[in-house]
CSV table of C-alpha atoms in Angstrom, one decimal:
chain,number,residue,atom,x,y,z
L,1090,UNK,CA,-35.5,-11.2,7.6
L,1091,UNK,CA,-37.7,-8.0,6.5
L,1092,UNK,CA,-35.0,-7.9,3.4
L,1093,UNK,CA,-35.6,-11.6,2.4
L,1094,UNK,CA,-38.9,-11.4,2.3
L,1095,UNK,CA,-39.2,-8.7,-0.7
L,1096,UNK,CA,-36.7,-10.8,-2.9
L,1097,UNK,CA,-38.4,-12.4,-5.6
L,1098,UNK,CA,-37.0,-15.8,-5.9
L,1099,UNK,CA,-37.4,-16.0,-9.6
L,1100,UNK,CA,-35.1,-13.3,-10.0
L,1101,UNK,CA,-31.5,-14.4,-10.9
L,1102,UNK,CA,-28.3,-12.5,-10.0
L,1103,UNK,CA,-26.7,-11.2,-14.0
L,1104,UNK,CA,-23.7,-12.6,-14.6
L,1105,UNK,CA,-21.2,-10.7,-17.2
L,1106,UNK,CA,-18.7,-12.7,-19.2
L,1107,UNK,CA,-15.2,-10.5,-19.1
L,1108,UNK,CA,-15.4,-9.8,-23.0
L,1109,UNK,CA,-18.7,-8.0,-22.2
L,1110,UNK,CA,-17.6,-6.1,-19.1
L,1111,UNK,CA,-14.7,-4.5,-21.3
L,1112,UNK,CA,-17.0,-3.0,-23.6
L,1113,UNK,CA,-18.9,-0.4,-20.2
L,1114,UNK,CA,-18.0,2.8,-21.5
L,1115,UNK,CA,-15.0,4.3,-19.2
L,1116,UNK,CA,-12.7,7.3,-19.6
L,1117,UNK,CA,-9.3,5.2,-20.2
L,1118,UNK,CA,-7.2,8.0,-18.7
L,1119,UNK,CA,-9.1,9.3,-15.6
L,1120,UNK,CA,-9.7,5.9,-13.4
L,1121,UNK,CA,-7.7,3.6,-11.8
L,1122,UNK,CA,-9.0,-0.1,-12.3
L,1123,UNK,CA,-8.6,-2.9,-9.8
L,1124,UNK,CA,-10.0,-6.9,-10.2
L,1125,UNK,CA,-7.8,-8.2,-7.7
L,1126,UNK,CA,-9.2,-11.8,-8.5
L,1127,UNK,CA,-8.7,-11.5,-11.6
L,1128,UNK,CA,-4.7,-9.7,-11.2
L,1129,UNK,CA,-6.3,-6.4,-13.4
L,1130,UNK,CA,-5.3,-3.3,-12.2
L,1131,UNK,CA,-4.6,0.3,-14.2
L,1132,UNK,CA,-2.8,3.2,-12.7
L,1133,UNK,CA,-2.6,6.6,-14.5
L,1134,UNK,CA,-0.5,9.4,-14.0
L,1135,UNK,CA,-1.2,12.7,-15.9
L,1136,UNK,CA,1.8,14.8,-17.0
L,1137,UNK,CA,1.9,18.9,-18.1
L,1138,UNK,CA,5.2,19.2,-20.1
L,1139,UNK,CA,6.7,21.6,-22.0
L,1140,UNK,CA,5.4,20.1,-25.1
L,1141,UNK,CA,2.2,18.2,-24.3
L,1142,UNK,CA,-0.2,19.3,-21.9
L,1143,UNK,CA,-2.4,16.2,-22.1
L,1144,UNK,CA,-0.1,13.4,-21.7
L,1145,UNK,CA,-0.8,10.2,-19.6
L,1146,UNK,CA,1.5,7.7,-19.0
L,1147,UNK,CA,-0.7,4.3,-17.8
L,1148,UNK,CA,0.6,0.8,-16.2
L,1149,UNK,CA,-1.5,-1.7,-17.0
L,1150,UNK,CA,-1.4,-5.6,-16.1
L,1151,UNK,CA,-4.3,-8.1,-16.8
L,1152,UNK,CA,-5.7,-6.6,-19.8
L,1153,UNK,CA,-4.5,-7.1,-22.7
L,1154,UNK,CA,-3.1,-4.1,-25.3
L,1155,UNK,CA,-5.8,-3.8,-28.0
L,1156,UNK,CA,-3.9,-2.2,-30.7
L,1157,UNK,CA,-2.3,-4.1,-33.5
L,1158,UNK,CA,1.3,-4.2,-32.2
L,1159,UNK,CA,2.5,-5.0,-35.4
L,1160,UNK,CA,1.8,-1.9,-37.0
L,1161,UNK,CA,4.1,-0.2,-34.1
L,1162,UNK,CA,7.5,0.9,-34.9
L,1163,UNK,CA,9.8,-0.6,-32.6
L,1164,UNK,CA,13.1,0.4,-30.8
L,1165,UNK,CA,15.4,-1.0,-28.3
L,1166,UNK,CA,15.8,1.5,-25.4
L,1167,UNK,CA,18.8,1.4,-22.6
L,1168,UNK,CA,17.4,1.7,-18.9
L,1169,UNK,CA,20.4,1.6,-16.5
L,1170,UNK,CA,18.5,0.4,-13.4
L,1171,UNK,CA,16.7,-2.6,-15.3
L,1172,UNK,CA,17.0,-4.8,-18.4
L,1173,UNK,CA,15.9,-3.5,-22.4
L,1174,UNK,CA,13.2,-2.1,-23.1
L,1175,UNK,CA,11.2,-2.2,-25.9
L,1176,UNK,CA,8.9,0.7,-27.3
L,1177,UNK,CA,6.4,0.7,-29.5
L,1178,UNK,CA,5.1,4.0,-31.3
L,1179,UNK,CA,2.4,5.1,-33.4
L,1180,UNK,CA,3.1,6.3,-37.0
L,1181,UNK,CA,0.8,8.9,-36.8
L,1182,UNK,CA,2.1,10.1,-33.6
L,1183,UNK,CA,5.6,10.1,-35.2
L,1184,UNK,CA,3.9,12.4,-38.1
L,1185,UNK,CA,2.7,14.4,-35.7
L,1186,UNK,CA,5.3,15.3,-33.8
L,1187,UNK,CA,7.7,15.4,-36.2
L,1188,UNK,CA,5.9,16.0,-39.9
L,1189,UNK,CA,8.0,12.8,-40.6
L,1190,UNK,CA,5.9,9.8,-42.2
L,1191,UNK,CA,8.1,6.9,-40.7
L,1192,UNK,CA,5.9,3.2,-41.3
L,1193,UNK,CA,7.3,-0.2,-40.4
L,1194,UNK,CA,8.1,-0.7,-44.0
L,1195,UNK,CA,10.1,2.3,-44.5
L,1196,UNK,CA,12.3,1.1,-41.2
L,1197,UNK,CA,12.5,-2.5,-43.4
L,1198,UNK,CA,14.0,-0.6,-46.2
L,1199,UNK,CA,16.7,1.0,-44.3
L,1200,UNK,CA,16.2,4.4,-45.9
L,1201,UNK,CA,18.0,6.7,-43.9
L,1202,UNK,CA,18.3,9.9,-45.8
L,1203,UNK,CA,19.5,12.6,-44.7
L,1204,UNK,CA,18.6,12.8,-41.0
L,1205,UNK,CA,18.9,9.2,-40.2
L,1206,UNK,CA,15.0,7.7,-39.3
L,1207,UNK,CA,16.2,6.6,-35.6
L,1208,UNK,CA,16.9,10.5,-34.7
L,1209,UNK,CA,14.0,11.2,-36.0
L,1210,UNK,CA,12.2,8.5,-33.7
L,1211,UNK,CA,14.3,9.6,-30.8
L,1212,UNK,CA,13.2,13.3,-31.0
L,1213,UNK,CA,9.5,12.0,-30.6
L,1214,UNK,CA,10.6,10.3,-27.4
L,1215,UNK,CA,13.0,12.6,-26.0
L,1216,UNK,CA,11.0,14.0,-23.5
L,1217,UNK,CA,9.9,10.5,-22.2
L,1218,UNK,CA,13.6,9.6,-22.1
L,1219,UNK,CA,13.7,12.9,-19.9
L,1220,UNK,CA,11.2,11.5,-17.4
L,1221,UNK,CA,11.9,8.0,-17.0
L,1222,UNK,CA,15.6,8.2,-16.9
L,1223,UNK,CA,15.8,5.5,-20.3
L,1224,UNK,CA,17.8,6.0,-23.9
L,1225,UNK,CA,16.7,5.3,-27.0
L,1226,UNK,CA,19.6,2.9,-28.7
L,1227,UNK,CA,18.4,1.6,-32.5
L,1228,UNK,CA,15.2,-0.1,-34.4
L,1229,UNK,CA,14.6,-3.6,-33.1
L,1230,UNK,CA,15.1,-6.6,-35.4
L,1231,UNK,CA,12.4,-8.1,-37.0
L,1232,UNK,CA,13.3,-11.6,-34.7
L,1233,UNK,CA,13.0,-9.7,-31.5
L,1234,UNK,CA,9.6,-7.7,-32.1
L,1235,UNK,CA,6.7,-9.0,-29.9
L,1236,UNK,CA,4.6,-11.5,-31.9
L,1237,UNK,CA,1.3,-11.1,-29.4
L,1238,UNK,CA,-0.5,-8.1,-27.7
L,1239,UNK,CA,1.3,-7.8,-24.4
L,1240,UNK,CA,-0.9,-7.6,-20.7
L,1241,UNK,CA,1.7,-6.3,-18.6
L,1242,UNK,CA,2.6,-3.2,-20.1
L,1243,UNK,CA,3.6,0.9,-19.4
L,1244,UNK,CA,1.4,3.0,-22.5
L,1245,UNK,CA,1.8,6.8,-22.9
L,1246,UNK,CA,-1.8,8.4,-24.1
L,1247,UNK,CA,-1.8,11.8,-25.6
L,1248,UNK,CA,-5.2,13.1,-26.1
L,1249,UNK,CA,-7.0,10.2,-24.9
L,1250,UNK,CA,-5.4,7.9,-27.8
L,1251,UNK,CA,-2.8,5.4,-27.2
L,1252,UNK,CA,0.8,6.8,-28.8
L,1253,UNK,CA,3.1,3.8,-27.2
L,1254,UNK,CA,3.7,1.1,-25.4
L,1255,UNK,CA,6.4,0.0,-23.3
L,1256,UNK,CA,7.5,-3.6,-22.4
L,1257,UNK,CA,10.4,-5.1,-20.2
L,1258,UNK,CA,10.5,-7.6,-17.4
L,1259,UNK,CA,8.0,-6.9,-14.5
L,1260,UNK,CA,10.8,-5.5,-12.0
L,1261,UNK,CA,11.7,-3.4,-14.8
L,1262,UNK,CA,8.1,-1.7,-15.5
L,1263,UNK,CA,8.0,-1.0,-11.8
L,1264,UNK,CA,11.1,0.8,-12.0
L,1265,UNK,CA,9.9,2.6,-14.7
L,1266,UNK,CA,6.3,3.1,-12.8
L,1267,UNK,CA,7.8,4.7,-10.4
L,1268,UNK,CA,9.7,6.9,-11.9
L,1269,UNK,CA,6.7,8.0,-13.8
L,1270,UNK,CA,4.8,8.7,-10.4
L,1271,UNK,CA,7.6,10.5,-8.9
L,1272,UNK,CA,7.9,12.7,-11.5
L,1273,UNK,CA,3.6,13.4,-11.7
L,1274,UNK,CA,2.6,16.6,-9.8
L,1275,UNK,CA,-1.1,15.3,-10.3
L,1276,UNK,CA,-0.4,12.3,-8.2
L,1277,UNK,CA,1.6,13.7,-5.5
L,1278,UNK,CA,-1.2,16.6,-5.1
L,1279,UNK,CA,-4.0,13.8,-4.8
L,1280,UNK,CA,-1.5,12.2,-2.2
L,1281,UNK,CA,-1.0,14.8,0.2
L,1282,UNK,CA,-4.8,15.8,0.2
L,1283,UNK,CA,-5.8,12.0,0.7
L,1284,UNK,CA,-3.1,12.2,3.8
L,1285,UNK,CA,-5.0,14.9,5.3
L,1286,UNK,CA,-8.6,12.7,5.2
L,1287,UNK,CA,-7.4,8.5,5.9
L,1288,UNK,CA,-7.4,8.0,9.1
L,1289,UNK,CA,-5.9,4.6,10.3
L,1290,UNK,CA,-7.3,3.3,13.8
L,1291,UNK,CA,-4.2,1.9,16.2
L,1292,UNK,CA,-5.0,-0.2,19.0
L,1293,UNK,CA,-2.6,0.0,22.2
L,1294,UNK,CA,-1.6,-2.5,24.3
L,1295,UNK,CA,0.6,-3.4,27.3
L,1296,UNK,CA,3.1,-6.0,27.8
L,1297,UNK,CA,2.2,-8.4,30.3
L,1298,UNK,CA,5.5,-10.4,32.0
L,1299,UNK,CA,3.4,-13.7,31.2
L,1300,UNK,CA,1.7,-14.1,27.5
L,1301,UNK,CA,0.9,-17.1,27.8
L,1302,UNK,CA,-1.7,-19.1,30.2
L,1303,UNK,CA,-3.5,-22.1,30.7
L,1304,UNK,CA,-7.0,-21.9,30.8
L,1305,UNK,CA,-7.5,-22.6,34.5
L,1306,UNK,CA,-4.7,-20.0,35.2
L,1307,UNK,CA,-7.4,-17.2,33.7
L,1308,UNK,CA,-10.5,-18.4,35.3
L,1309,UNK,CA,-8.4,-18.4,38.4
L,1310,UNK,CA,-7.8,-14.8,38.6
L,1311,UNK,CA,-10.2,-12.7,40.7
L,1312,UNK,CA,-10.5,-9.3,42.3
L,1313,UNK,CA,-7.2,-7.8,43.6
L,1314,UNK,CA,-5.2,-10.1,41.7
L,1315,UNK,CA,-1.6,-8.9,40.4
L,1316,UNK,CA,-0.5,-9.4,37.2
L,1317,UNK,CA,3.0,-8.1,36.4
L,1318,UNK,CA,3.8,-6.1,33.3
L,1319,UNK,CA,7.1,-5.6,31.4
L,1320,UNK,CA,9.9,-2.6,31.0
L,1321,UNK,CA,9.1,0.5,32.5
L,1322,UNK,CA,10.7,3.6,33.9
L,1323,UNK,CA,9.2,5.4,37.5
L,1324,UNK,CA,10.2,8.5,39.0
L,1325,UNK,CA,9.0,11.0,41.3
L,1326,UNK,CA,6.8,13.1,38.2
L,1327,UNK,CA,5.8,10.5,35.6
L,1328,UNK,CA,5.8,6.8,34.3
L,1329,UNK,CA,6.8,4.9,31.2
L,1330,UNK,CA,5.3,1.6,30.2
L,1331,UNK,CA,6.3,-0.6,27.2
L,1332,UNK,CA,3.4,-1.1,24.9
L,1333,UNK,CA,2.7,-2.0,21.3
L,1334,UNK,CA,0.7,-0.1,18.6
L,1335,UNK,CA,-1.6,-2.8,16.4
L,1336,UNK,CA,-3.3,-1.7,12.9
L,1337,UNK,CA,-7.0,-2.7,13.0
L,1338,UNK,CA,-7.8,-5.7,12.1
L,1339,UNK,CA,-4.5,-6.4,11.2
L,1340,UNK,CA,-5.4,-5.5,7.7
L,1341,UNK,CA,-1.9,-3.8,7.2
L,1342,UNK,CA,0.5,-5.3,9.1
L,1343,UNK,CA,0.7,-8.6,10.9
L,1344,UNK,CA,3.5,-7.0,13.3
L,1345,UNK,CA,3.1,-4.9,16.6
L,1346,UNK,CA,5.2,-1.6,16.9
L,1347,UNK,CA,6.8,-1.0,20.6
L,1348,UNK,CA,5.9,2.4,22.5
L,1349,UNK,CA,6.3,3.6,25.5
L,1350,UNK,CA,3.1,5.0,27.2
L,1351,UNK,CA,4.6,8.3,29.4
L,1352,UNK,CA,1.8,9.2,32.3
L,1353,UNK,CA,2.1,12.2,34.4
L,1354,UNK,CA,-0.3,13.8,36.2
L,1355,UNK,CA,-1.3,16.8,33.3
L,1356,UNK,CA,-0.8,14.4,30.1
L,1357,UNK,CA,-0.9,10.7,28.8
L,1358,UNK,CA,1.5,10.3,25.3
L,1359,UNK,CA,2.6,7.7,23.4
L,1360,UNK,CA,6.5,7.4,22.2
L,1361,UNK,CA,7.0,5.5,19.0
L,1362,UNK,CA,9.6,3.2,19.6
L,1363,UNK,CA,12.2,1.5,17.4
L,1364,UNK,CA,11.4,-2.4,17.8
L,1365,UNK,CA,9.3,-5.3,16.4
L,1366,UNK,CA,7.0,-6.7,18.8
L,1367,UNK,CA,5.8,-9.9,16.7
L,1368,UNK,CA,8.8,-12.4,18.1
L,1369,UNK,CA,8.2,-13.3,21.4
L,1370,UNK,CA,10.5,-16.3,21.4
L,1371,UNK,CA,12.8,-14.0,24.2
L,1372,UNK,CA,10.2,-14.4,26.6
L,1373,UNK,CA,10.0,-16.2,29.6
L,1374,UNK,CA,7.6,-19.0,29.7
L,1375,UNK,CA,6.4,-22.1,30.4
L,1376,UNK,CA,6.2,-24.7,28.0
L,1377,UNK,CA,2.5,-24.9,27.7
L,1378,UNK,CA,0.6,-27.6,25.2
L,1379,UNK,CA,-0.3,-26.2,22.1
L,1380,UNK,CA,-4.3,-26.2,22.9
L,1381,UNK,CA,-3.4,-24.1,26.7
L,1382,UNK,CA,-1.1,-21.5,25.2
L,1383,UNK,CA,-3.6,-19.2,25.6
L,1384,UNK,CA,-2.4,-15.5,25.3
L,1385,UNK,CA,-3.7,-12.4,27.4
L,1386,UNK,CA,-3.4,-9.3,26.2
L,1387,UNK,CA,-3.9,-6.1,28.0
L,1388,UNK,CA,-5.9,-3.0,26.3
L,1389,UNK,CA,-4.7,0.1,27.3
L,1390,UNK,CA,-6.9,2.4,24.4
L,1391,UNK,CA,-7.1,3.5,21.1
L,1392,UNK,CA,-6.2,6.1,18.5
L,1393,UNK,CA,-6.3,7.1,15.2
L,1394,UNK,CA,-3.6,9.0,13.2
L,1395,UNK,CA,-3.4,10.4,9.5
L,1396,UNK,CA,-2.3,8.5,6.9
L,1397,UNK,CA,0.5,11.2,6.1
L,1398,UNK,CA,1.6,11.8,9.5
L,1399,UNK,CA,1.7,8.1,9.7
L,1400,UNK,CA,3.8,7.9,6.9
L,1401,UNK,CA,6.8,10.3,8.8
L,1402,UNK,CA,6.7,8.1,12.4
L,1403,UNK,CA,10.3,7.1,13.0
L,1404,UNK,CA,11.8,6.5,16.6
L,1405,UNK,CA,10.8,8.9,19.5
L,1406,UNK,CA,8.0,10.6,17.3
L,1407,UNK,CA,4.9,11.2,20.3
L,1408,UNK,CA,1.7,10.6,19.1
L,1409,UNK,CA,-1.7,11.7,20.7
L,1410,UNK,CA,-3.6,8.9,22.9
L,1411,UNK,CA,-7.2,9.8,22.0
L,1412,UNK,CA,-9.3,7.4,23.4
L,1413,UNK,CA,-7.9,5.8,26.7
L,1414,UNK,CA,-9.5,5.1,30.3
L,1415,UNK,CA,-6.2,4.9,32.1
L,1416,UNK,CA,-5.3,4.1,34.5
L,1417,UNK,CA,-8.2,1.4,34.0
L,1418,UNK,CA,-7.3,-1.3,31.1
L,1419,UNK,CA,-9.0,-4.2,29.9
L,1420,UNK,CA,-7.6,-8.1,30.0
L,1421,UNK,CA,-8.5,-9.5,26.9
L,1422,UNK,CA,-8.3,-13.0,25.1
L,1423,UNK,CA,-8.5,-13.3,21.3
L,1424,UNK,CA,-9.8,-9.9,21.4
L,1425,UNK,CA,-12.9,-10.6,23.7
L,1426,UNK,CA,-12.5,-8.8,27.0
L,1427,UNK,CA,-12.5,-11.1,30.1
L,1428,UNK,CA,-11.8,-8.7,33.1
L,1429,UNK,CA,-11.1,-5.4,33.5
L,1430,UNK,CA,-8.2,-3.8,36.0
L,1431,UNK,CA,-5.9,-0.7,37.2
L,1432,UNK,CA,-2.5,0.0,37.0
L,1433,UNK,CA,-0.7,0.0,40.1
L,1434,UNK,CA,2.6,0.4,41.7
L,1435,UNK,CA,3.6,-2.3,43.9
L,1436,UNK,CA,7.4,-2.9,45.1
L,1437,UNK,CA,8.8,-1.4,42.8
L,1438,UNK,CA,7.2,-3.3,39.8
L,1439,UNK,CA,4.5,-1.4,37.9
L,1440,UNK,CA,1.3,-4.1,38.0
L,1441,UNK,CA,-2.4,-4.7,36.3
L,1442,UNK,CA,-4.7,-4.9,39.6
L,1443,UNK,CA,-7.9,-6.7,38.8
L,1444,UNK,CA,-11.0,-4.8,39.6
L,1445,UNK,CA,-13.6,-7.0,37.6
L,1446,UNK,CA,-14.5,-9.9,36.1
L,1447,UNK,CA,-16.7,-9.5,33.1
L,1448,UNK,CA,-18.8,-12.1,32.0
């Protein structure tokens, strides 16, 4: 309320037509852009080679190449893991690379000379062949050469300035993308630092033998109340329940990934697991209407882990439980806690006690 009342309601929210918004000033080879409504986005991945030490290769789709594709020379390129390829190139980058002045008239001529004019075109993209794994094959006819500027598209920028394009089918550019960010020391450096700073937060829960209840079943259950909880594993030193790891807000993944929560007196870890939790067709229950299939889950803590140790989780990997109350957990229903209870042994099935009923 203190906000609204310094707006001034003659002031109107600026609108900027797309045409205009291309024309802010940006560094085309230092940002990636991203207008998901629109379906823009721009990667870039820098390059040190033998040859260039400012070279940028750029996938781009949504916006629209701005250079006059017809005054490209085109070839035809062989990529064994997709379909042709076509590449465009700049004379003047030809010229200097090469000292060769090659125009789209002279290809139209068909002078060859003595070192035939596709060689010399080749030599300009051998090291790109190099990196992305493709072959130069001959000059494209005239029929086949694009007739508009293309908005789905790999470029390679040397010194800021757009050399060539490169166009195929979609699955094809994506191939060729990541071939391109394999290869880029740049982007693998950026990865591994941003590894070591994004954390994702991981919400743990326990598998309760029932998932689904009627309403009046829940507002039935009161202090010292059982409810039994699936697999686990007791012996004399420690116990092993069967839990499930959730992404925050389910932002990343719609699916729940099984652990197994070991307890001992000293420690309390989590073991990654090697199932998907999200079918529970297998369980046992009660065929409940669709409006009382109401499903309790049971909060057994949190924790956070780094996006690159994330990344090398496979079966059996232990990760830290670093925020956890157990053995107290919390009942919950569509997230909003409802009672709160203790884990308990009872003949020979590992239970959730009740201890509360939060209101």
């Amino acid at each position: 309320m203190e906000i609204a009342e310094h707006i001034n309601e003659q002031e109107v929210a600026q609108v900027w037509a797309l045409d205009r918004l291309r024309t802010v000033r940006y560094d085309a080879t230092s940002f990636t852009i991203f207008a998901r409504s629109r379906s823009m986005s721009q990667r870039i991945y820098y390059f040190d080679t033998d040859r260039h030490s400012d070279l940028v290769i750029r996938r781009t789709t949504g916006l629209p190449h701005k250079s006059t594709i017809s005054d490209l020379i085109w070839v035809s390129a062989n990529f064994p893991e997709g379909n042709e390829i076509q590449i465009g190139l700049d004379s003047a980058y030809i010229f200097e690379q090469t000292g060769s002045l090659i125009t789209p008239q002279t290809v139209d001529w068909g002078g060859e000379g003595i070192v035939p004019l596709i060689d010399i075109v080749s030599a300009v993209l051998n090291e790109l062949e190099s990196i992305l794994g493709l072959h130069v094959e001959d000059f494209l006819p005239a029929h086949q050469m694009p007739t508009s500027n293309p908005s789905d598209y790999l470029a390679v920028d040397y010194k800021r300035q757009n050399k060539l394009i490169l166009l195929s089918d979609k699955q094809t550019l994506k191939l060729l993308e990541a071939k391109a960010r394999n290869y880029c020391l740049r982007y693998w450096n950026d990865y591994e630092s941003m590894g070591k700073k994004v954390f994702f937060e991981l919400s743990v829960y326990l598998y309760p033998t029932k998932r689904k209840w009627l309403s009046t079943e829940l507002a039935e259950l009161e202090q010292g109340d059982l409810v039994a909880l699936q697999n686990f594993r007791v012996n004399a030193s420690s116990r092993s329940i069967r839990g499930s790891l959730r992404f925050k807000g389910d932002k990343f993944s719609k699916r729940n990934y099984e652990v197994f929560i070991e307890m001992n007196e000293d420690d309390t870890r989590l073991h990654f697991g090697s199932d998907d939790l999200s079918d529970t067709s297998g369980l046992d229950e009660e065929n409940l209407p669709p409006h009382e299939q109401i499903e309790l889950e049971i909060h057994a803590g949190k924790t956070k882990i780094l996006f690159n140790e994330l990344c090398s989780v496979q079966e059996g990997t232990l990760i830290e439980l670093r925020e956890h109350a157990l053995p107290m957990v919390t009942l919950c229903v569509m997230g909003s806690p409802i009672l709160e209870g203790e884990l308990v042994h009872f003949q020979d099935q590992l239970m959730v006690q009740v201890t509360k009923r939060l209101d």
